PDB file of C-alpha atoms in Angstrom:
ATOM      1  CA  MET C  16     -34.998 -71.971  17.583  1.00 43.00           C
ATOM      2  CA  ARG C  17     -34.975 -69.082  15.233  1.00 43.00           C
ATOM      3  CA  LYS C  18     -37.990 -69.710  13.197  1.00 44.00           C
ATOM      4  CA  LEU C  19     -41.396 -69.029  16.004  1.00 42.00           C
ATOM      5  CA  VAL C  20     -44.917 -69.134  15.977  1.00 40.00           C
ATOM      6  CA  LYS C  21     -46.751 -66.309  17.249  1.00 43.00           C
ATOM      7  CA  SER C  22     -49.928 -65.371  17.665  1.00 42.00           C
ATOM      8  CA  ALA C  23     -50.807 -61.759  17.070  1.00 43.00           C
ATOM      9  CA  SER C  24     -52.972 -61.660  20.172  1.00 44.00           C
ATOM     10  CA  LYS C  25     -50.498 -62.483  23.107  1.00 56.00           C
ATOM     11  CA  THR C  26     -50.883 -60.896  26.540  1.00 65.00           C
ATOM     12  CA  ALA C  27     -47.677 -59.363  28.187  1.00 68.00           C
ATOM     13  CA  GLY C  28     -47.913 -62.293  30.340  1.00 70.00           C
ATOM     14  CA  ALA C  29     -48.069 -65.546  27.688  1.00 73.00           C
ATOM     15  CA  ALA C  30     -45.773 -62.967  25.500  1.00 79.00           C
ATOM     16  CA  SER C  31     -43.796 -63.284  29.072  1.00 89.00           C
ATOM     17  CA  THR C  32     -44.514 -67.151  29.903  1.00 93.00           C
ATOM     18  CA  GLN C  33     -42.772 -68.342  25.412  1.00 94.00           C
ATOM     19  CA  ALA C  34     -39.529 -65.731  25.994  1.00 95.00           C
ATOM     20  CA  ASP C  35     -39.034 -67.398  29.044  1.00 96.00           C
ATOM     21  CA  ILE C  36     -39.560 -70.629  27.847  1.00 97.00           C
ATOM     22  CA  GLU C  37     -37.732 -70.415  24.644  1.00 96.00           C
ATOM     23  CA  GLU C  38     -35.068 -69.090  25.985  1.00 97.00           C
ATOM     24  CA  VAL C  39     -34.424 -72.759  27.932  1.00 98.00           C
ATOM     25  CA  LEU C  40     -34.910 -73.802  24.807  1.00 98.00           C
ATOM     26  CA  LEU C  41     -32.493 -72.421  23.501  1.00 97.00           C
ATOM     27  CA  THR C  42     -29.476 -73.255  26.923  1.00 98.00           C
ATOM     28  CA  TYR C  43     -30.923 -76.666  26.176  1.00 98.00           C
ATOM     29  CA  GLU C  44     -29.926 -77.185  22.528  1.00 98.00           C
ATOM     30  CA  THR C  45     -27.410 -75.316  23.351  1.00 98.00           C
ATOM     31  CA  ALA C  46     -25.624 -77.977  25.611  1.00 98.00           C
ATOM     32  CA  LEU C  47     -27.276 -80.832  23.936  1.00 98.00           C
ATOM     33  CA  ASN C  48     -24.980 -79.599  20.325  1.00 98.00           C
ATOM     34  CA  ALA C  49     -21.585 -78.991  23.060  1.00 98.00           C
ATOM     35  CA  SER C  50     -22.093 -82.677  24.512  1.00 98.00           C
ATOM     36  CA  ASP C  51     -22.601 -81.311  27.750  1.00 98.00           C
ATOM     37  CA  THR C  52     -24.429 -82.728  30.357  1.00 98.00           C
ATOM     38  CA  ASP C  53     -23.937 -80.684  33.245  1.00 98.00           C
ATOM     39  CA  THR C  54     -25.701 -78.159  31.613  1.00 98.00           C
ATOM     40  CA  VAL C  55     -28.542 -80.044  29.954  1.00 98.00           C
ATOM     41  CA  LEU C  56     -29.438 -81.094  34.118  1.00 98.00           C
ATOM     42  CA  THR C  57     -30.190 -76.971  35.023  1.00 98.00           C
ATOM     43  CA  VAL C  58     -33.488 -77.522  32.197  1.00 98.00           C
ATOM     44  CA  PHE C  59     -34.264 -79.631  34.117  1.00 98.00           C
ATOM     45  CA  ALA C  60     -37.395 -80.398  36.852  1.00 98.00           C
ATOM     46  CA  PRO C  61     -34.929 -81.614  40.217  1.00 96.00           C
ATOM     47  CA  ASP C  62     -37.983 -85.021  39.697  1.00 97.00           C
ATOM     48  CA  GLY C  63     -37.630 -84.626  35.644  1.00 98.00           C
ATOM     49  CA  VAL C  64     -38.147 -87.309  33.239  1.00 98.00           C
ATOM     50  CA  PHE C  65     -37.668 -87.190  30.312  1.00 98.00           C
ATOM     51  CA  MET C  66     -38.909 -90.263  27.660  1.00 98.00           C
ATOM     52  CA  ALA C  67     -36.689 -91.162  24.922  1.00 95.00           C
ATOM     53  CA  PRO C  68     -37.977 -94.651  21.813  1.00 94.00           C
ATOM     54  CA  ASN C  69     -37.248 -97.464  22.766  1.00 92.00           C
ATOM     55  CA  ASN C  70     -36.310 -97.091  25.928  1.00 93.00           C
ATOM     56  CA  PRO C  71     -37.693 -96.935  29.866  1.00 95.00           C
ATOM     57  CA  SER C  72     -38.258 -93.484  30.940  1.00 97.00           C
ATOM     58  CA  THR C  73     -36.010 -91.671  33.479  1.00 97.00           C
ATOM     59  CA  VAL C  74     -37.121 -90.114  36.435  1.00 98.00           C
ATOM     60  CA  GLY C  75     -34.704 -88.084  38.502  1.00 98.00           C
ATOM     61  CA  ALA C  76     -31.017 -85.924  37.709  1.00 97.00           C
ATOM     62  CA  ASP C  77     -29.490 -89.427  38.312  1.00 98.00           C
ATOM     63  CA  ALA C  78     -31.064 -91.070  35.889  1.00 98.00           C
ATOM     64  CA  ILE C  79     -31.299 -88.184  33.088  1.00 98.00           C
ATOM     65  CA  ARG C  80     -27.369 -87.809  33.648  1.00 98.00           C
ATOM     66  CA  ALA C  81     -26.923 -91.888  33.264  1.00 98.00           C
ATOM     67  CA  ALA C  82     -28.735 -90.719  29.794  1.00 97.00           C
ATOM     68  CA  TYR C  83     -27.965 -87.813  28.855  1.00 98.00           C
ATOM     69  CA  ASN C  84     -23.819 -89.182  29.607  1.00 98.00           C
ATOM     70  CA  GLY C  85     -24.466 -92.492  26.899  1.00 97.00           C
ATOM     71  CA  ILE C  86     -26.569 -90.194  24.254  1.00 97.00           C
ATOM     72  CA  PHE C  87     -23.106 -88.221  24.029  1.00 98.00           C
ATOM     73  CA  GLN C  88     -20.969 -90.866  23.982  1.00 98.00           C
ATOM     74  CA  ALA C  89     -22.612 -92.454  21.747  1.00 97.00           C
ATOM     75  CA  ILE C  90     -23.384 -89.960  19.492  1.00 98.00           C
ATOM     76  CA  THR C  91     -22.763 -86.024  18.383  1.00 98.00           C
ATOM     77  CA  PHE C  92     -25.965 -83.705  17.908  1.00 98.00           C
ATOM     78  CA  ASP C  93     -25.557 -80.372  15.171  1.00 98.00           C
ATOM     79  CA  THR C  94     -28.689 -79.752  15.303  1.00 97.00           C
ATOM     80  CA  GLU C  95     -31.659 -76.831  15.508  1.00 97.00           C
ATOM     81  CA  LEU C  96     -35.150 -76.323  17.506  1.00 96.00           C
ATOM     82  CA  THR C  97     -37.451 -74.405  16.759  1.00 96.00           C
ATOM     83  CA  VAL C  98     -40.687 -74.023  18.584  1.00 96.00           C
ATOM     84  CA  GLU C  99     -43.809 -74.399  17.080  1.00 96.00           C
ATOM     85  CA  GLU C 100     -45.756 -73.735  19.930  1.00 96.00           C
ATOM     86  CA  VAL C 101     -45.571 -72.665  23.617  1.00 96.00           C
ATOM     87  CA  VAL C 102     -49.216 -73.314  25.708  1.00 96.00           C
ATOM     88  CA  GLN C 103     -49.835 -72.240  29.517  1.00 96.00           C
ATOM     89  CA  VAL C 104     -52.042 -74.568  30.691  1.00 96.00           C
ATOM     90  CA  ALA C 105     -52.281 -72.892  34.501  1.00 96.00           C
ATOM     91  CA  PRO C 106     -50.131 -70.982  36.543  1.00 95.00           C
ATOM     92  CA  ASN C 107     -47.218 -72.851  36.670  1.00 97.00           C
ATOM     93  CA  TRP C 108     -47.226 -74.945  34.090  1.00 98.00           C
ATOM     94  CA  ALA C 109     -47.624 -75.054  29.686  1.00 98.00           C
ATOM     95  CA  PHE C 110     -46.902 -77.944  27.301  1.00 97.00           C
ATOM     96  CA  VAL C 111     -44.006 -76.774  24.326  1.00 98.00           C
ATOM     97  CA  ARG C 112     -44.446 -78.664  20.732  1.00 98.00           C
ATOM     98  CA  THR C 113     -40.871 -78.316  19.020  1.00 97.00           C
ATOM     99  CA  SER C 114     -39.487 -79.511  15.507  1.00 97.00           C
ATOM    100  CA  SER C 115     -35.688 -80.009  15.061  1.00 97.00           C
ATOM    101  CA  ASN C 116     -33.385 -80.346  12.473  1.00 97.00           C
ATOM    102  CA  GLY C 117     -30.012 -81.905  11.545  1.00 97.00           C
ATOM    103  CA  HIS C 118     -27.308 -83.715  10.975  1.00 97.00           C
ATOM    104  CA  VAL C 119     -26.369 -86.426  14.410  1.00 97.00           C
ATOM    105  CA  THR C 120     -22.713 -88.068  13.984  1.00 97.00           C
ATOM    106  CA  VAL C 121     -22.066 -91.643  14.772  1.00 97.00           C
ATOM    107  CA  ASN C 122     -19.573 -91.823  17.296  1.00 97.00           C
ATOM    108  CA  ALA C 123     -18.261 -95.244  17.367  1.00 97.00           C
ATOM    109  CA  ILE C 124     -18.137 -95.231  13.222  1.00 97.00           C
ATOM    110  CA  LYS C 125     -17.314 -90.561  12.223  1.00 97.00           C
ATOM    111  CA  GLN C 126     -20.659 -90.635  10.460  1.00 96.00           C
ATOM    112  CA  ARG C 127     -22.538 -87.988   9.883  1.00 97.00           C
ATOM    113  CA  VAL C 128     -26.151 -88.916   9.258  1.00 95.00           C
ATOM    114  CA  PRO C 129     -29.755 -87.177   9.602  1.00 95.00           C
ATOM    115  CA  ASP C 130     -31.304 -86.380  12.363  1.00 96.00           C
ATOM    116  CA  ALA C 131     -35.199 -84.454  12.442  1.00 97.00           C
ATOM    117  CA  ASN C 132     -37.401 -85.237  15.589  1.00 97.00           C
ATOM    118  CA  HIS C 133     -41.212 -83.493  16.428  1.00 97.00           C
ATOM    119  CA  GLU C 134     -40.455 -82.813  20.417  1.00 98.00           C
ATOM    120  CA  LEU C 135     -43.352 -82.628  23.404  1.00 98.00           C
ATOM    121  CA  PHE C 136     -42.023 -80.430  26.386  1.00 98.00           C
ATOM    122  CA  ILE C 137     -43.739 -79.489  29.661  1.00 98.00           C
ATOM    123  CA  PHE C 138     -42.751 -76.774  30.870  1.00 98.00           C
ATOM    124  CA  GLN C 139     -43.208 -76.736  34.957  1.00 98.00           C
ATOM    125  CA  LYS C 140     -42.488 -73.276  37.019  1.00 97.00           C
ATOM    126  CA  GLY C 141     -41.209 -73.693  40.424  1.00 94.00           C
ATOM    127  CA  ASP C 142     -40.800 -71.816  43.964  1.00 93.00           C
ATOM    128  CA  ASP C 143     -37.993 -69.776  41.608  1.00 94.00           C
ATOM    129  CA  GLU C 144     -40.190 -68.332  38.844  1.00 94.00           C
ATOM    130  CA  ALA C 145     -38.222 -70.459  36.374  1.00 97.00           C
ATOM    131  CA  TRP C 146     -39.788 -73.056  34.141  1.00 98.00           C
ATOM    132  CA  LYS C 147     -36.994 -76.164  34.070  1.00 98.00           C
ATOM    133  CA  ILE C 148     -38.326 -78.932  31.930  1.00 98.00           C
ATOM    134  CA  ALA C 149     -40.777 -81.522  33.635  1.00 98.00           C
ATOM    135  CA  ARG C 150     -41.007 -83.758  31.056  1.00 98.00           C
ATOM    136  CA  TYR C 151     -39.494 -84.522  27.435  1.00 98.00           C
ATOM    137  CA  SER C 152     -40.090 -86.924  25.074  1.00 98.00           C
ATOM    138  CA  PHE C 153     -39.594 -86.789  20.964  1.00 97.00           C
ATOM    139  CA  ALA C 154     -40.274 -89.017  18.120  1.00 95.00           C
ATOM    140  CA  THR C 155     -38.244 -88.960  13.945  1.00 95.00           C
ATOM    141  CA  THR C 156     -39.703 -87.929  11.104  1.00 94.00           C
ATOM    142  CA  ASN C 157     -37.551 -89.273   9.520  1.00 90.00           C
ATOM    143  CA  PRO C 158     -38.587 -91.935   6.598  1.00 86.00           C
ATOM    144  CA  LEU C 159     -38.201 -95.244   8.126  1.00 78.00           C
ATOM    145  CA  PRO C 160     -35.571 -97.268   5.879  1.00 77.00           C
ATOM    146  CA  GLN C 161     -37.080 -99.222   3.145  1.00 74.00           C
TER     147      GLN C 161
END
């Protein structure tokens, strides 16, 4: 999250929301690159939903834990998220559009390949005032193989 799209007319509240959400995404990026499932779970709401391409949705902490354990067993990330926009749509809800670029290493064959995606996050602020990922979906932006 080194490159951010910012609006010159942001209110203090909107700027605070954006900063809080960006901090959650930085924690997620760090956990992703460290293959750290426990930390990934701290940024998701307990009833969060993770929607990866070509897979059924995973709903709730146990399913998300299993999904990320499987992902981290298969690949290792070296990626950077860029926040493209943060839009708060209600006091406790916001959506965030990001892009990511980097590489993944396919662990079974130790092959490093380019990885690029665009992502859509829906965040919810809980009773503890902390923003958490309520829904997360992504799709590759890499060119399709010919």
